[in-house]
Amino acid sequence: MQRPYNFAPGPAALPQPVLEQAAAEMLDWQGAGMSVMEVSHRSAAFEEMHNRSLDNLRKLLKLPDDFTILYLQGGASGHNAAIPMNICAPDDVANMVITGAWSVKSAKDAQPYCQVHEAANAKTADGGFLHVPEFASWDLKPAAMTLICSNETVHGVQFPEFPDVASHDAGALVVDCSSDILSRPFDWSKIGVAFGGAQKNIGPAGLALVIIRKDLLGKAQAITPRVWNYQTAHDANSLHHTPSTYGIYLAGLVFDWLLEQGGVDAIEQINNQKAALLYDYIDQSSMYENRVQVPYRSKMNIPFFLADEALNAEFLAQSVDAGLLNLRGHRSVGGMRASIYNSMPLAGVQALVAFMQEFERTH
Ligand SMILES: *Cc1c(COP(=O)(O)O)cnc(C)c1O
């Protein structure tokens, strides 16, 4: 079955083989006579699957032993609050580096639990975001943490590499990597906490991941709900309470699929190819434009504008007819956005570019 290509920013497309396997196992998972959703999270079969997914994720991330992976709930947004609750005292400073809509929200959500300090803000005069400010220009205070968003999903701005904030006494680097985890290798020597919702590049909504260096555990503020205390989650192997069981199952299938593709290094090559194809086409075209400064352009979320915005509705209607779904840009940015996560095949981006070419030719 040829399905349309889904360019949604999140919840986003999942690899077709993963969906096929999930469908085939829906009524009878591993001979249990029931779906994985109906199985106890305390059963041996579930726990085996749970541990396998954690091991495979660790392998894919090339994660050092001094980090633990926590499967939690509450989305990335919940952990905007839970991270400062877990690693800051109320009077500790948290540096915030604002490069788009999601880091704006992180700073706001952290406010009740620490002393938020805006170390950099890349907002343009007209309210957009087009770059990551030079590291040397950041106003870093001595802090318990410094937060960045590695890939701003709404604005299409991505950190090419992670800053070394430890050398500036700026605490643990906290990275919201909701929309680029597993799309490229991460330098864990720079990171204290990486976190995100699963629904962009990993699996279904409902599962959230916190990957935290173990020396940062055990510092939670007294008000921290126990379900969001990272030490509690770590001690219980993320099974302190009922986790997002179906989310963990699907994430595990995605990790199997990713290992079959050759892991993160291999998928990064394809992601680079996909992004280059679309940006190269946009840059040579007189009809389309991406405004993000070249070194900071996202390889996952590519916003673009039509020179004549009056054609937006027609572009969107015709793209749906061509089997290309969810290209409308975020309401705060306008225009179009193509989200091309790991699960988007090169053929999907080729189909998009062919459609854009044809639309340009006929308009
Ligand atoms: C989608 C997204 C979020 C919000 O995730 P929720 O799971 O809805 O809370 C946060 N940060 C980034 C970078 C995102 O892309």
GROMACS .gro file of C-alpha atoms and ligand atoms in nm:
model
  378
    1MET     CA    1   0.000   0.000   0.000
    2GLN     CA    2   0.143   0.340  -0.102
    3ARG     CA    3   0.055   0.585   0.176
    4PRO     CA    4   0.088   0.963   0.135
    5TYR     CA    5   0.403   1.126   0.272
    6ASN     CA    6   0.332   1.290   0.607
    7PHE     CA    7   0.540   1.603   0.677
    8ALA     CA    8   0.374   1.671   1.016
    9PRO     CA    9   0.593   1.829   1.288
   10GLY     CA   10   0.453   1.609   1.566
   11PRO     CA   11   0.296   1.375   1.633
   12ALA     CA   12   0.489   1.272   1.326
   13ALA     CA   13   0.511   0.988   1.076
   14LEU     CA   14   0.642   0.652   1.196
   15PRO     CA   15   0.837   0.406   0.978
   16GLN     CA   16   0.591   0.194   0.781
   17PRO     CA   17   0.754  -0.142   0.878
   18VAL     CA   18   0.703  -0.046   1.244
   19LEU     CA   19   0.334   0.022   1.190
   20GLU     CA   20   0.299  -0.303   0.997
   21GLN     CA   21   0.457  -0.504   1.278
   22ALA     CA   22   0.243  -0.329   1.540
   23ALA     CA   23  -0.068  -0.405   1.333
   24ALA     CA   24   0.029  -0.772   1.293
   25GLU     CA   25   0.086  -0.807   1.669
   26MET     CA   26  -0.219  -0.609   1.779
   27LEU     CA   27  -0.443  -0.901   1.881
   28ASP     CA   28  -0.176  -1.141   1.998
   29TRP     CA   29   0.155  -1.002   2.120
   30GLN     CA   30   0.429  -1.268   2.149
   31GLY     CA   31   0.174  -1.546   2.198
   32ALA     CA   32   0.021  -1.374   2.502
   33GLY     CA   33  -0.329  -1.396   2.354
   34MET     CA   34  -0.367  -1.023   2.408
   35SER     CA   35  -0.223  -0.696   2.281
   36VAL     CA   36   0.083  -0.547   2.448
   37MET     CA   37  -0.148  -0.273   2.580
   38GLU     CA   38  -0.336  -0.532   2.783
   39VAL     CA   39  -0.027  -0.687   2.943
   40SER     CA   40   0.089  -0.603   3.296
   41HIS     CA   41   0.389  -0.374   3.317
   42ARG     CA   42   0.503  -0.605   3.599
   43SER     CA   43   0.503  -0.915   3.378
   44ALA     CA   44   0.827  -1.082   3.274
   45ALA     CA   45   0.741  -1.044   2.904
   46PHE     CA   46   0.684  -0.670   2.936
   47GLU     CA   47   0.994  -0.616   3.144
   48GLU     CA   48   1.206  -0.805   2.891
   49MET     CA   49   1.074  -0.585   2.607
   50HIS     CA   50   1.119  -0.271   2.821
   51ASN     CA   51   1.483  -0.357   2.900
   52ARG     CA   52   1.557  -0.448   2.540
   53SER     CA   53   1.432  -0.108   2.422
   54LEU     CA   54   1.645   0.068   2.685
   55ASP     CA   55   1.953  -0.133   2.582
   56ASN     CA   56   1.896  -0.062   2.213
   57LEU     CA   57   1.844   0.308   2.277
   58ARG     CA   58   2.167   0.318   2.477
   59LYS     CA   59   2.346   0.146   2.188
   60LEU     CA   60   2.198   0.384   1.928
   61LEU     CA   61   2.293   0.690   2.133
   62LYS     CA   62   2.641   0.554   2.216
   63LEU     CA   63   2.551   0.660   2.568
   64PRO     CA   64   2.828   0.647   2.831
   65ASP     CA   65   2.768   0.434   3.143
   66ASP     CA   66   2.746   0.737   3.372
   67PHE     CA   67   2.408   0.830   3.216
   68THR     CA   68   2.071   0.672   3.291
   69ILE     CA   69   1.769   0.668   3.058
   70LEU     CA   70   1.430   0.737   3.217
   71TYR     CA   71   1.099   0.662   3.046
   72LEU     CA   72   0.846   0.907   3.188
   73GLN     CA   73   0.526   1.089   3.095
   74GLY     CA   74   0.422   1.454   3.082
   75GLY     CA   75   0.583   1.532   2.747
   76ALA     CA   76   0.879   1.761   2.699
   77SER     CA   77   0.668   2.037   2.854
   78GLY     CA   78   0.633   1.853   3.185
   79HIS     CA   79   1.009   1.815   3.206
   80ASN     CA   80   1.066   2.184   3.144
   81ALA     CA   81   0.941   2.207   3.503
   82ALA     CA   82   1.062   1.873   3.638
   83ILE     CA   83   1.426   1.924   3.534
   84PRO     CA   84   1.484   2.240   3.743
   85MET     CA   85   1.281   2.077   4.024
   86ASN     CA   86   1.522   1.782   4.014
   87ILE     CA   87   1.858   1.948   3.963
   88CYS     CA   88   1.826   2.305   4.097
   89ALA     CA   89   1.771   2.447   4.444
   90PRO     CA   90   1.510   2.728   4.441
   91ASP     CA   91   1.783   2.993   4.461
   92ASP     CA   92   2.005   2.835   4.194
   93VAL     CA   93   2.040   3.016   3.862
   94ALA     CA   94   1.927   2.847   3.539
   95ASN     CA   95   2.073   3.008   3.226
   96MET     CA   96   1.834   3.002   2.930
   97VAL     CA   97   1.943   3.034   2.568
   98ILE     CA   98   1.644   3.145   2.364
   99THR     CA   99   1.654   3.042   1.999
  100GLY     CA  100   1.286   2.983   1.922
  101ALA     CA  101   0.939   2.904   2.052
  102TRP     CA  102   1.036   2.595   2.252
  103SER     CA  103   1.319   2.751   2.452
  104VAL     CA  104   1.084   3.043   2.528
  105LYS     CA  105   0.846   2.788   2.683
  106SER     CA  106   1.124   2.609   2.871
  107ALA     CA  107   1.225   2.936   3.037
  108LYS     CA  108   0.866   3.012   3.133
  109ASP     CA  109   0.798   2.664   3.271
  110ALA     CA  110   1.119   2.667   3.482
  111GLN     CA  111   1.035   3.003   3.645
  112PRO     CA  112   0.864   2.871   3.961
  113TYR     CA  113   1.151   2.636   4.053
  114CYS     CA  114   1.476   2.832   4.008
  115GLN     CA  115   1.619   3.174   3.921
  116VAL     CA  116   1.576   3.197   3.547
  117HIS     CA  117   1.838   3.408   3.368
  118GLU     CA  118   1.818   3.478   2.997
  119ALA     CA  119   2.176   3.428   2.881
  120ALA     CA  120   2.101   3.493   2.514
  121ASN     CA  121   1.796   3.569   2.305
  122ALA     CA  122   1.800   3.546   1.927
  123LYS     CA  123   1.456   3.696   1.869
  124THR     CA  124   1.449   3.932   1.571
  125ALA     CA  125   1.274   4.271   1.565
  126ASP     CA  126   0.969   4.116   1.397
  127GLY     CA  127   0.948   3.829   1.647
  128GLY     CA  128   1.115   3.558   1.440
  129PHE     CA  129   1.419   3.338   1.508
  130LEU     CA  130   1.684   3.288   1.240
  131HIS     CA  131   2.004   3.185   1.417
  132VAL     CA  132   2.189   3.066   1.727
  133PRO     CA  133   2.387   3.350   1.888
  134GLU     CA  134   2.766   3.300   1.902
  135PHE     CA  135   2.864   3.113   2.220
  136ALA     CA  136   3.117   3.385   2.308
  137SER     CA  137   2.834   3.640   2.325
  138TRP     CA  138   2.624   3.449   2.581
  139ASP     CA  139   2.589   3.616   2.921
  140LEU     CA  140   2.634   3.299   3.131
  141LYS     CA  141   2.601   3.329   3.508
  142PRO     CA  142   2.736   3.072   3.755
  143ALA     CA  143   2.443   2.831   3.753
  144ALA     CA  144   2.311   2.483   3.825
  145MET     CA  145   2.204   2.441   3.463
  146THR     CA  146   2.210   2.601   3.119
  147LEU     CA  147   1.928   2.511   2.883
  148ILE     CA  148   1.933   2.498   2.505
  149CYS     CA  149   1.689   2.357   2.251
  150SER     CA  150   1.905   2.162   2.005
  151ASN     CA  151   1.646   2.188   1.728
  152GLU     CA  152   1.371   2.451   1.733
  153THR     CA  153   1.086   2.262   1.568
  154VAL     CA  154   0.871   2.568   1.497
  155HIS     CA  155   1.141   2.801   1.360
  156GLY     CA  156   1.373   2.549   1.195
  157VAL     CA  157   1.685   2.663   1.385
  158GLN     CA  158   1.933   2.393   1.495
  159PHE     CA  159   2.255   2.396   1.698
  160PRO     CA  160   2.533   2.266   1.469
  161GLU     CA  161   2.721   2.154   1.783
  162PHE     CA  162   2.676   2.168   2.159
  163PRO     CA  163   2.846   2.437   2.371
  164ASP     CA  164   3.094   2.356   2.649
  165VAL     CA  165   2.912   2.533   2.933
  166ALA     CA  166   3.098   2.341   3.207
  167SER     CA  167   3.411   2.543   3.129
  168HIS     CA  168   3.208   2.857   3.218
  169ASP     CA  169   3.085   2.731   3.557
  170ALA     CA  170   2.738   2.734   3.403
  171GLY     CA  171   2.624   2.400   3.546
  172ALA     CA  172   2.477   2.107   3.359
  173LEU     CA  173   2.394   2.155   2.991
  174VAL     CA  174   2.025   2.067   2.957
  175VAL     CA  175   1.919   1.993   2.600
  176ASP     CA  176   1.561   1.980   2.476
  177CYS     CA  177   1.622   1.740   2.187
  178SER     CA  178   1.258   1.643   2.126
  179SER     CA  179   1.288   1.694   1.753
  180ASP     CA  180   1.643   1.583   1.672
  181ILE     CA  181   1.727   1.301   1.913
  182LEU     CA  182   1.860   1.001   1.714
  183SER     CA  183   1.890   1.211   1.396
  184ARG     CA  184   2.263   1.273   1.447
  185PRO     CA  185   2.530   1.173   1.702
  186PHE     CA  186   2.538   1.374   2.028
  187ASP     CA  187   2.856   1.467   2.215
  188TRP     CA  188   2.766   1.336   2.562
  189SER     CA  189   3.079   1.487   2.715
  190LYS     CA  190   2.905   1.827   2.691
  191ILE     CA  191   2.561   1.716   2.816
  192GLY     CA  192   2.413   1.683   3.166
  193VAL     CA  193   2.050   1.616   3.072
  194ALA     CA  194   1.889   1.547   2.733
  195PHE     CA  195   1.511   1.527   2.723
  196GLY     CA  196   1.214   1.524   2.492
  197GLY     CA  197   0.874   1.393   2.398
  198ALA     CA  198   0.877   1.080   2.183
  199GLN     CA  199   0.629   1.198   1.922
  200LYS     CA  200   0.874   1.362   1.678
  201ASN     CA  201   1.152   1.115   1.613
  202ILE     CA  202   1.088   0.813   1.836
  203GLY     CA  203   0.731   0.693   1.872
  204PRO     CA  204   0.381   0.793   1.975
  205ALA     CA  205   0.286   1.082   2.204
  206GLY     CA  206   0.261   0.990   2.572
  207LEU     CA  207   0.618   0.873   2.625
  208ALA     CA  208   0.879   1.125   2.739
  209LEU     CA  209   1.251   1.058   2.777
  210VAL     CA  210   1.497   1.206   3.024
  211ILE     CA  211   1.859   1.101   2.978
  212ILE     CA  212   2.050   1.225   3.278
  213ARG     CA  213   2.407   1.202   3.410
  214LYS     CA  214   2.382   1.003   3.732
  215ASP     CA  215   2.572   1.256   3.947
  216LEU     CA  216   2.278   1.495   3.890
  217LEU     CA  217   2.032   1.258   4.060
  218GLY     CA  218   1.927   1.285   4.424
  219LYS     CA  219   1.896   1.664   4.439
  220ALA     CA  220   1.519   1.701   4.391
  221GLN     CA  221   1.340   1.985   4.569
  222ALA     CA  222   1.107   1.871   4.849
  223ILE     CA  223   0.798   1.973   4.649
  224THR     CA  224   0.883   1.734   4.360
  225PRO     CA  225   0.600   1.484   4.299
  226ARG     CA  226   0.739   1.135   4.346
  227VAL     CA  227   0.635   1.028   3.993
  228TRP     CA  228   0.861   1.304   3.862
  229ASN     CA  229   1.152   1.247   4.097
  230TYR     CA  230   1.430   1.123   3.868
  231GLN     CA  231   1.605   0.935   4.148
  232THR     CA  232   1.284   0.740   4.213
  233ALA     CA  233   1.245   0.665   3.841
  234HIS     CA  234   1.609   0.558   3.812
  235ASP     CA  235   1.590   0.332   4.119
  236ALA     CA  236   1.277   0.165   3.976
  237ASN     CA  237   1.417   0.124   3.621
  238SER     CA  238   1.137   0.359   3.500
  239LEU     CA  239   0.874   0.124   3.644
  240HIS     CA  240   0.794   0.314   3.964
  241HIS     CA  241   0.437   0.347   3.836
  242THR     CA  242   0.258   0.241   3.517
  243PRO     CA  243   0.460   0.381   3.228
  244SER     CA  244   0.334   0.453   2.876
  245THR     CA  245   0.344   0.082   2.790
  246TYR     CA  246   0.235   0.107   2.428
  247GLY     CA  247   0.467   0.403   2.379
  248ILE     CA  248   0.762   0.201   2.507
  249TYR     CA  249   0.665  -0.092   2.283
  250LEU     CA  250   0.645   0.125   1.969
  251ALA     CA  251   0.965   0.311   2.058
  252GLY     CA  252   1.133  -0.030   2.088
  253LEU     CA  253   1.016  -0.122   1.737
  254VAL     CA  254   1.152   0.210   1.607
  255PHE     CA  255   1.489   0.137   1.773
  256ASP     CA  256   1.496  -0.209   1.605
  257TRP     CA  257   1.420  -0.042   1.271
  258LEU     CA  258   1.691   0.220   1.327
  259LEU     CA  259   1.950  -0.047   1.410
  260GLU     CA  260   1.855  -0.224   1.086
  261GLN     CA  261   1.916   0.103   0.897
  262GLY     CA  262   2.271   0.106   1.037
  263GLY     CA  263   2.214   0.322   1.345
  264VAL     CA  264   2.246   0.696   1.399
  265ASP     CA  265   2.558   0.749   1.184
  266ALA     CA  266   2.383   0.590   0.885
  267ILE     CA  267   2.054   0.774   0.933
  268GLU     CA  268   2.245   1.102   0.971
  269GLN     CA  269   2.389   1.055   0.621
  270ILE     CA  270   2.038   1.014   0.481
  271ASN     CA  271   1.910   1.310   0.685
  272ASN     CA  272   2.192   1.526   0.547
  273GLN     CA  273   2.106   1.418   0.195
  274LYS     CA  274   1.734   1.489   0.242
  275ALA     CA  275   1.796   1.835   0.391
  276ALA     CA  276   2.052   1.929   0.123
  277LEU     CA  277   1.811   1.829  -0.153
  278LEU     CA  278   1.534   2.052  -0.021
  279TYR     CA  279   1.751   2.352   0.077
  280ASP     CA  280   1.941   2.343  -0.253
  281TYR     CA  281   1.617   2.348  -0.444
  282ILE     CA  282   1.468   2.628  -0.230
  283ASP     CA  283   1.786   2.841  -0.257
  284GLN     CA  284   1.802   2.831  -0.637
  285SER     CA  285   1.429   2.894  -0.676
  286SER     CA  286   1.279   3.240  -0.720
  287MET     CA  287   0.944   3.119  -0.585
  288TYR     CA  288   1.047   2.976  -0.245
  289GLU     CA  289   1.259   3.111   0.038
  290ASN     CA  290   1.404   2.983   0.367
  291ARG     CA  291   1.526   3.273   0.586
  292VAL     CA  292   1.728   3.091   0.855
  293GLN     CA  293   2.102   3.169   0.852
  294VAL     CA  294   2.276   2.885   0.670
  295PRO     CA  295   2.493   2.743   0.954
  296TYR     CA  296   2.186   2.709   1.181
  297ARG     CA  297   1.937   2.561   0.937
  298SER     CA  298   1.753   2.262   1.078
  299LYS     CA  299   1.789   1.928   0.905
  300MET     CA  300   1.460   1.813   1.060
  301ASN     CA  301   1.215   2.102   1.018
  302ILE     CA  302   1.243   2.321   0.711
  303PRO     CA  303   1.017   2.627   0.704
  304PHE     CA  304   0.977   2.805   0.371
  305PHE     CA  305   0.772   3.085   0.223
  306LEU     CA  306   0.619   3.138  -0.119
  307ALA     CA  307   0.718   3.469  -0.277
  308ASP     CA  308   0.347   3.531  -0.341
  309GLU     CA  309   0.168   3.436  -0.020
  310ALA     CA  310  -0.165   3.462  -0.201
  311LEU     CA  311  -0.076   3.124  -0.350
  312ASN     CA  312  -0.047   2.951  -0.009
  313ALA     CA  313  -0.398   2.799  -0.011
  314GLU     CA  314  -0.357   2.666  -0.364
  315PHE     CA  315  -0.011   2.525  -0.281
  316LEU     CA  316  -0.152   2.340   0.020
  317ALA     CA  317  -0.458   2.207  -0.165
  318GLN     CA  318  -0.248   2.079  -0.455
  319SER     CA  319   0.013   1.926  -0.224
  320VAL     CA  320  -0.258   1.716  -0.056
  321ASP     CA  321  -0.376   1.600  -0.400
  322ALA     CA  322  -0.014   1.503  -0.474
  323GLY     CA  323  -0.002   1.285  -0.160
  324LEU     CA  324   0.207   1.529   0.047
  325LEU     CA  325   0.039   1.601   0.380
  326ASN     CA  326   0.075   1.858   0.659
  327LEU     CA  327   0.299   2.116   0.492
  328ARG     CA  328   0.130   2.417   0.652
  329GLY     CA  329   0.374   2.623   0.861
  330HIS     CA  330   0.324   2.686   1.233
  331ARG     CA  331   0.056   2.950   1.296
  332SER     CA  332   0.312   3.181   1.462
  333VAL     CA  333   0.546   3.172   1.160
  334GLY     CA  334   0.316   3.126   0.861
  335GLY     CA  335   0.418   2.992   0.522
  336MET     CA  336   0.508   2.625   0.491
  337ARG     CA  337   0.714   2.377   0.691
  338ALA     CA  338   0.838   2.035   0.587
  339SER     CA  339   0.928   1.813   0.884
  340ILE     CA  340   1.158   1.539   0.760
  341TYR     CA  341   1.245   1.323   1.059
  342ASN     CA  342   1.425   0.986   1.045
  343SER     CA  343   1.112   0.809   0.922
  344MET     CA  344   1.077   1.031   0.612
  345PRO     CA  345   1.244   0.843   0.326
  346LEU     CA  346   1.457   1.023   0.067
  347ALA     CA  347   1.181   0.939  -0.185
  348GLY     CA  348   0.940   1.155   0.017
  349VAL     CA  349   1.167   1.461  -0.010
  350GLN     CA  350   1.223   1.388  -0.381
  351ALA     CA  351   0.844   1.381  -0.427
  352LEU     CA  352   0.812   1.712  -0.242
  353VAL     CA  353   1.081   1.880  -0.453
  354ALA     CA  354   0.922   1.746  -0.774
  355PHE     CA  355   0.587   1.888  -0.663
  356MET     CA  356   0.740   2.227  -0.575
  357GLN     CA  357   0.914   2.239  -0.913
  358GLU     CA  358   0.590   2.164  -1.096
  359PHE     CA  359   0.402   2.424  -0.890
  360GLU     CA  360   0.671   2.680  -0.970
  361ARG     CA  361   0.655   2.595  -1.341
  362THR     CA  362   0.276   2.633  -1.353
  363HIS     CA  363   0.267   2.955  -1.149
  364LIG     C1  364   0.708   1.926   2.041
  364LIG     C2  365   0.815   1.988   2.122
  364LIG     C3  366   0.799   2.014   2.259
  364LIG     C4  367   0.670   1.989   2.332
  364LIG     O1  368   0.652   1.857   2.356
  364LIG     P1  369   0.526   1.805   2.440
  364LIG     O2  370   0.554   1.658   2.446
  364LIG     O3  371   0.404   1.841   2.362
  364LIG     O4  372   0.528   1.871   2.571
  364LIG     C5  373   0.904   2.069   2.329
  364LIG     N1  374   1.020   2.096   2.269
  364LIG     C6  375   1.040   2.072   2.138
  364LIG     C7  376   1.172   2.104   2.075
  364LIG     C8  377   0.938   2.018   2.061
  364LIG     O5  378   0.958   1.994   1.930
   0.00000   0.00000   0.00000
